[in-house]
Backbone as a printed PyTorch tensor [residue, N CA C, xyz], in Angstrom:
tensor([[[ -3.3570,  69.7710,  -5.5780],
         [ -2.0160,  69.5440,  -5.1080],
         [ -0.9690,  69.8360,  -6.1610]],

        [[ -1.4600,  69.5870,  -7.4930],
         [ -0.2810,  69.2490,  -8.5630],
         [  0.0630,  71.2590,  -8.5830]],

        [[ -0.8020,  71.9130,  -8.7550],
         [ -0.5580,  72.9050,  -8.6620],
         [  0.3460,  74.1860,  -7.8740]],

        [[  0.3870,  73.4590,  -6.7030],
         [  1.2360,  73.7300,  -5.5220],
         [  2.5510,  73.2480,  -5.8540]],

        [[  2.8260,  72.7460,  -7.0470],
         [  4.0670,  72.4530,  -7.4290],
         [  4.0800,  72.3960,  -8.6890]],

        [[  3.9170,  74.1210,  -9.2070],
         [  3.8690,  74.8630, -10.5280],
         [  3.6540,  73.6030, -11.2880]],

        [[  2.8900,  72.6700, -11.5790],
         [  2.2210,  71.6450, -12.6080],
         [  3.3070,  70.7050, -12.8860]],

        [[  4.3680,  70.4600, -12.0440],
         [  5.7530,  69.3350, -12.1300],
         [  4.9880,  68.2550, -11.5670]],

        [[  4.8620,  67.3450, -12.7090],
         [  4.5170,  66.0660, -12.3190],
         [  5.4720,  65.3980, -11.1380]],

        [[  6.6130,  65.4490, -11.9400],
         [  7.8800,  64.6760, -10.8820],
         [  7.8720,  65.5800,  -9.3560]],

        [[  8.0740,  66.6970,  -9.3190],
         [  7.9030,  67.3500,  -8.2580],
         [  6.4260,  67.2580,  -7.1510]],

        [[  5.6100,  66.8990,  -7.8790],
         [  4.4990,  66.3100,  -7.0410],
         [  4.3620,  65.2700,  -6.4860]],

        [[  5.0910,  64.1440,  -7.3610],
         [  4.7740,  62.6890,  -7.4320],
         [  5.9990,  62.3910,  -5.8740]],

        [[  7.2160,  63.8750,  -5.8050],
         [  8.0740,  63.0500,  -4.9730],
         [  7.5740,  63.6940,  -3.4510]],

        [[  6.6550,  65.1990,  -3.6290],
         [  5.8720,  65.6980,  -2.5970],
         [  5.5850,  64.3520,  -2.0120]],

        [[  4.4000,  63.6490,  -2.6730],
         [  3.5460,  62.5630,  -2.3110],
         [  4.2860,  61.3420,  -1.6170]],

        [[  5.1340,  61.2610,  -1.8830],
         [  6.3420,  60.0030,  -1.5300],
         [  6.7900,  60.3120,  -0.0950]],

        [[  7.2740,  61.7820,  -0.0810],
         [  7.5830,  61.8170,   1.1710],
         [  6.7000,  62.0490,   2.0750]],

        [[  5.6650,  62.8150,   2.2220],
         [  4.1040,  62.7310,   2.6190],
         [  4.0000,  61.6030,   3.5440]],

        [[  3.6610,  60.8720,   2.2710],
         [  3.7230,  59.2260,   3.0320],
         [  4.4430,  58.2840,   3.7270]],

        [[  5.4910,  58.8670,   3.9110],
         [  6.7780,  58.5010,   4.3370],
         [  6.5080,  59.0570,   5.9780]],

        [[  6.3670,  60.4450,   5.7670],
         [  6.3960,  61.3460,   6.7760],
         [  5.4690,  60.9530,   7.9100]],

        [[  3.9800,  60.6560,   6.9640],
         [  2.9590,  59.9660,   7.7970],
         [  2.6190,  59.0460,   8.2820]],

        [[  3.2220,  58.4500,   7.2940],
         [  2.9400,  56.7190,   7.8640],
         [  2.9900,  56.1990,   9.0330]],

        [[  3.0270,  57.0580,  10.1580],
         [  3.8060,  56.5550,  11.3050],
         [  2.0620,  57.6270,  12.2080]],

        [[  1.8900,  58.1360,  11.8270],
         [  1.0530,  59.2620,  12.4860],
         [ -0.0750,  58.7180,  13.3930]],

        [[ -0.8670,  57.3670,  12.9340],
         [ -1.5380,  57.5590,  14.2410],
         [ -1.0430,  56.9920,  15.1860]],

        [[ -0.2190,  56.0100,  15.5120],
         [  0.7190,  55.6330,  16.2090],
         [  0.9960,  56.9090,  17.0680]],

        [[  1.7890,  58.1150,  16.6560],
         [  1.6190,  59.1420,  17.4470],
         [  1.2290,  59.6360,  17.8580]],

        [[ -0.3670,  60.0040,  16.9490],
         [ -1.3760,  60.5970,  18.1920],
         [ -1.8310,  60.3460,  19.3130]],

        [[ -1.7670,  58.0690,  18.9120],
         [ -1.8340,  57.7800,  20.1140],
         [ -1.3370,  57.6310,  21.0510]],

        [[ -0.1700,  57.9380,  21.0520],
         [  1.2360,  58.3870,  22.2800],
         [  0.4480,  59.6260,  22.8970]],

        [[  0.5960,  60.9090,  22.0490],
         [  0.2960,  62.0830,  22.3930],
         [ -1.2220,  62.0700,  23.6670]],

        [[ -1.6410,  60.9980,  23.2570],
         [ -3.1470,  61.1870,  23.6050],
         [ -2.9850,  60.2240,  25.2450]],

        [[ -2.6070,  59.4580,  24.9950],
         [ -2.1190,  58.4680,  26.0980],
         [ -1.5940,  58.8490,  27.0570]],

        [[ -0.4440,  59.9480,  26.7950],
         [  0.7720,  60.6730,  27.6270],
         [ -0.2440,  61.9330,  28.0900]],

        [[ -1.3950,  62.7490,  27.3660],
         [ -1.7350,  63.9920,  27.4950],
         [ -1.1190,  64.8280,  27.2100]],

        [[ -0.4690,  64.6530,  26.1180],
         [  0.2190,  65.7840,  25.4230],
         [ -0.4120,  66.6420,  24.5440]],

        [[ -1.6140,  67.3350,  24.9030],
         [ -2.1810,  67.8060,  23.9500],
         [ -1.9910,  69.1230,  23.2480]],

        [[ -0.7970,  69.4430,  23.7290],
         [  0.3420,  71.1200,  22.5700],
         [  0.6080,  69.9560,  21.9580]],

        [[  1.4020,  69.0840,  21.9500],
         [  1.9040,  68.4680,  21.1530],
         [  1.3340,  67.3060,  20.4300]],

        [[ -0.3280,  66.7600,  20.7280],
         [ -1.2700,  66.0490,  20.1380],
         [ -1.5970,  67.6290,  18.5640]],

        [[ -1.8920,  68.7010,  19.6270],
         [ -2.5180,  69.6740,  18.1200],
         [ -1.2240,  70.2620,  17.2030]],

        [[  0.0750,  70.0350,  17.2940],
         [  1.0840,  70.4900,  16.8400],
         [  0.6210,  69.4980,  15.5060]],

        [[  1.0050,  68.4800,  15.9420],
         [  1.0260,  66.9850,  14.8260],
         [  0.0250,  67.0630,  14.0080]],

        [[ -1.4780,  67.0860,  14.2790],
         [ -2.2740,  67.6840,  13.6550],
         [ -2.8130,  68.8210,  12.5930]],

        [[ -2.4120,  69.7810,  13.7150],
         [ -2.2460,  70.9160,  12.2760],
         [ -1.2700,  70.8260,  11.0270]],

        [[ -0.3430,  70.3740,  11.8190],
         [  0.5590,  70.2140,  10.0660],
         [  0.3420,  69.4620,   9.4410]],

        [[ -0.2470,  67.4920,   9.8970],
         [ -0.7600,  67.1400,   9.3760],
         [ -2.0470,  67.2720,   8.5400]],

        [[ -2.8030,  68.3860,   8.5710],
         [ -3.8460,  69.3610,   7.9260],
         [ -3.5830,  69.8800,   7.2630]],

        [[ -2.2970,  71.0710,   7.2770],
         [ -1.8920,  71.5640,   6.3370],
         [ -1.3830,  71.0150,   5.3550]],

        [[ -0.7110,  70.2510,   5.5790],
         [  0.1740,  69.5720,   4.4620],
         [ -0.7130,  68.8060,   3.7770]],

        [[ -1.8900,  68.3150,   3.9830],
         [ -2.7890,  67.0320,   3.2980],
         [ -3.6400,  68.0990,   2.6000]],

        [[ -3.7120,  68.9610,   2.6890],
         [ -4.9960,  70.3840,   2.1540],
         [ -3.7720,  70.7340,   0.9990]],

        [[ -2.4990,  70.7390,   1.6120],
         [ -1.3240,  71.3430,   0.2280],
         [ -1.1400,  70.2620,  -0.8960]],

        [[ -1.1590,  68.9460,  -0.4390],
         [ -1.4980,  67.6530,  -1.7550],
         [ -2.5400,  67.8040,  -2.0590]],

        [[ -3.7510,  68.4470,  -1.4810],
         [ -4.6070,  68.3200,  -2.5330],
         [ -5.7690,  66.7520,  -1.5950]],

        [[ -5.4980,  67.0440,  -0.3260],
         [ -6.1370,  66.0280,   0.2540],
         [ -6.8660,  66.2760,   1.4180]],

        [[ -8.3440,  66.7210,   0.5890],
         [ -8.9280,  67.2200,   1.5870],
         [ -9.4890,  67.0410,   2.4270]],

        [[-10.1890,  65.6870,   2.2930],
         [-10.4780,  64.3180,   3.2030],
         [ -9.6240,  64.5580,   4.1610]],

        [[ -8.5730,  64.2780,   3.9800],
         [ -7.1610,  63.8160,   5.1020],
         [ -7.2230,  65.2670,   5.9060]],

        [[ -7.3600,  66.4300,   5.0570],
         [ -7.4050,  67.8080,   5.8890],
         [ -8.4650,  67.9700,   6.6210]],

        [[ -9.2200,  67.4160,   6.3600],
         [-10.8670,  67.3970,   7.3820],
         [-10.9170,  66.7070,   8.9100]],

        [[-10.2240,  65.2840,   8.3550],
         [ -9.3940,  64.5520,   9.8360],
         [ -8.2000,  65.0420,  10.5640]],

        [[ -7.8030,  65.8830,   9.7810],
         [ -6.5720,  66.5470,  10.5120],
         [ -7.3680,  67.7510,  11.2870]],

        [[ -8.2110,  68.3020,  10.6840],
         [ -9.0010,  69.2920,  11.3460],
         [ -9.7800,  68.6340,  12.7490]],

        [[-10.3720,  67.9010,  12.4330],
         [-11.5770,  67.0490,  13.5750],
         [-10.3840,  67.0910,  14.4740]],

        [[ -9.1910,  66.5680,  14.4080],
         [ -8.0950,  66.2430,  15.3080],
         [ -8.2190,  67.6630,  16.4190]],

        [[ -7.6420,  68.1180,  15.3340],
         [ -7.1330,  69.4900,  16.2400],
         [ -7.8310,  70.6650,  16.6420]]])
């Protein structure tokens, strides 16, 4: 992840902040998405949530974002 942000500690550390910010709310949504049958918009949430957890450097989290979608 740190790399994805030319080796800036601070620039990583605030990636990560908002990340979590961003996510924190996420399965809550899927389970809307999933409830409602929204499933363009169940795999929308997903993939980016994949991408973005594979771009920190979180590949765990990109693996569940994958299974998701």
């Amino acid at each position: 992840g740190l790399k994805y942000c030319a080796g800036r500690n601070d620039l990583y550390r605030s990636v990560l902040v908002q990340y979590a910010r961003d996510y924190a709310g996420l399965p809550d949504r899927l389970r809307g998405h999933l409830d409602r049958e929204e499933w363009a918009e169940l795999g929308i949430a997903a993939h980016s949530f994949k991408g973005l957890s594979e771009s920190i450097g979180a590949s765990e989290l990109a693996g569940i974002g994958a299974g998701i979608e």
